[in-house]
Amino acid sequence: MTVEPSQIADEGSVAFAQSETLEAVHELELTYLGPQSVLSGLKASFKDLDVAERKVLGSQMNAARQKLEAAAQGRREELESAARAAQLATEGVDLSESLGKAKLGHSHVITQTWERLEDVFCSMGFTVADGPEVETDWFNFEALNLPPAHPARSLWDTLYLDSSQLEGLGQEQLLLRTHTSPVQIRSMLRAVRDNSGPPIYVVCPGRVYRRDTADATHLPVFHQIEGLVIDRGITMGDLAGTIESFVKAYFGENMTSRLRPSYFPFTEPSAEFDISAADGSWLEVGGCGMVHPNVLKAGGLDPEEWSGFAFGFGIDRLAKIRYGVEDLREFVTNDVRFLSQF
Ligand code: PHE
């Protein structure tokens, strides 16, 4: 009884699938497909067959040969890719950099707070403005409704600059800005000059200076962020709502704010705003109010047409509250044990 080509193909396919090496595959190719193979040997029986029978056997042989070739090729590819993977695993070079124990630096906690505040206010539709740290008396005080000799000037212990030696500076009294409020005036004048507003919705974070001795709650150089909104029909309700949204966005949904009547020459009415603390007490954060008509006029705007509100608060103080820092001086003594906590 002669062997069926399909039987050879089945048997050979199993053998190929079980082969473990490329050499074994090659050996099996000789066994099943070579000139000495059983399949090739079947050709010898052609002479005993008629044309129709030859045709049948021939096509069975072809099918078997194709199946065996495919099995050989498939197994060879499997073994080759396994060999490549094994080689990559053993010879691969790890190019990833190792930092070992080295510590990465990061932004100072005040910078982080500053940037976070910009993000929060930008998400509320404000843009960021800035102004110089060396200001004129006019921008820092006079334009903010604090004429020379105004008693409220004593609220800001000012560091004046002696500009008499600097030629070509004119008669302007220079000083280190005591708050970011001069940027209110600069923003209004800039908007009028560039024809880009009002409406004006800006915040201005920046460094400010006061003639103060450093202690747990004061620094002679610190940071404030000013907010200014000028539009038509702005009310105290808009101010309260903006402060409340800010407090929730920055501190979290369970925090709330309140306004307390206060006095600033550049706002009328004026208020101080506090935020709620976990123990039910209130922490004072900053000042705010409706922009005084004289300030609008100094900014080149008609108080009959435009109204607005402004607020300003200490960035350092906010960071102190948020992170529970005891002493503001920690922010400037540059002790890495303190700074690396943030
Ligand atoms: N500039 C004020 C301060 O430094 C804060 C403030 C800003 C108050 C804007 C009202 C409006 O104390």
XYZ file of N, CA and C in Angstrom, residues 239-248 251-260 272-277 282-283 285 288:
90
model
N -17.126 92.197 42.276
C -15.887 92.073 43.058
C -15.988 90.892 44.026
N -17.089 90.852 44.796
C -17.254 89.780 45.786
C -17.275 88.410 45.101
N -17.954 88.327 43.954
C -18.047 87.054 43.223
C -16.701 86.607 42.685
N -15.919 87.588 42.193
C -14.601 87.258 41.646
C -13.684 86.738 42.747
N -13.706 87.423 43.894
C -12.863 86.995 45.018
C -13.271 85.596 45.475
N -14.587 85.368 45.560
C -15.066 84.063 46.014
C -14.652 82.954 45.026
N -14.804 83.211 43.718
C -14.395 82.197 42.730
C -12.904 81.940 42.822
N -12.141 83.014 43.015
C -10.696 82.840 43.114
C -10.342 81.964 44.321
N -10.927 82.284 45.474
C -10.607 81.549 46.708
C -10.932 80.059 46.540
N -12.066 79.766 45.897
C -12.445 78.365 45.686
C -11.493 77.693 44.687
N -7.865 77.628 46.759
C -7.774 76.869 48.014
C -8.654 75.626 48.036
N -9.685 75.591 47.186
C -10.580 74.434 47.185
C -12.017 74.837 47.480
N -12.934 73.972 47.071
C -14.368 74.259 47.143
C -14.892 74.534 48.548
N -14.224 73.963 49.555
C -14.766 74.133 50.911
C -14.302 75.423 51.588
N -13.542 76.256 50.859
C -13.105 77.531 51.438
C -14.050 78.635 50.990
N -14.191 79.635 51.839
C -15.058 80.739 51.451
C -14.389 82.058 51.818
N -14.979 83.170 51.345
C -14.364 84.473 51.585
C -15.399 85.445 52.131
N -14.924 86.539 52.719
C -15.845 87.600 53.134
C -15.146 88.941 52.966
N -15.945 89.980 52.759
C -15.406 91.332 52.651
C -15.731 92.084 53.924
N -14.770 92.876 54.397
C -14.937 93.677 55.605
C -14.656 95.127 55.244
N -11.532 94.889 53.034
C -10.455 93.940 53.192
C -11.098 92.592 52.957
N -10.411 91.652 52.304
C -11.065 90.347 52.170
C -10.321 89.283 52.954
N -11.140 88.445 53.584
C -10.631 87.386 54.457
C -11.037 86.050 53.855
N -10.305 85.007 54.228
C -10.741 83.662 53.846
C -10.953 82.838 55.107
N -11.850 81.863 54.974
C -12.183 81.023 56.126
C -11.046 80.045 56.393
N -10.756 79.820 57.664
C -9.753 78.824 58.032
C -10.469 77.592 58.552
N -11.118 83.591 60.664
C -10.913 84.231 59.366
C -9.489 84.746 59.260
N -8.882 84.580 58.093
C -7.530 85.082 57.865
C -7.581 86.210 56.854
N -6.478 88.414 53.900
C -5.632 88.125 52.742
C -5.210 89.385 51.991
N -9.254 95.496 48.732
C -9.964 95.597 47.459
C -10.991 96.720 47.527
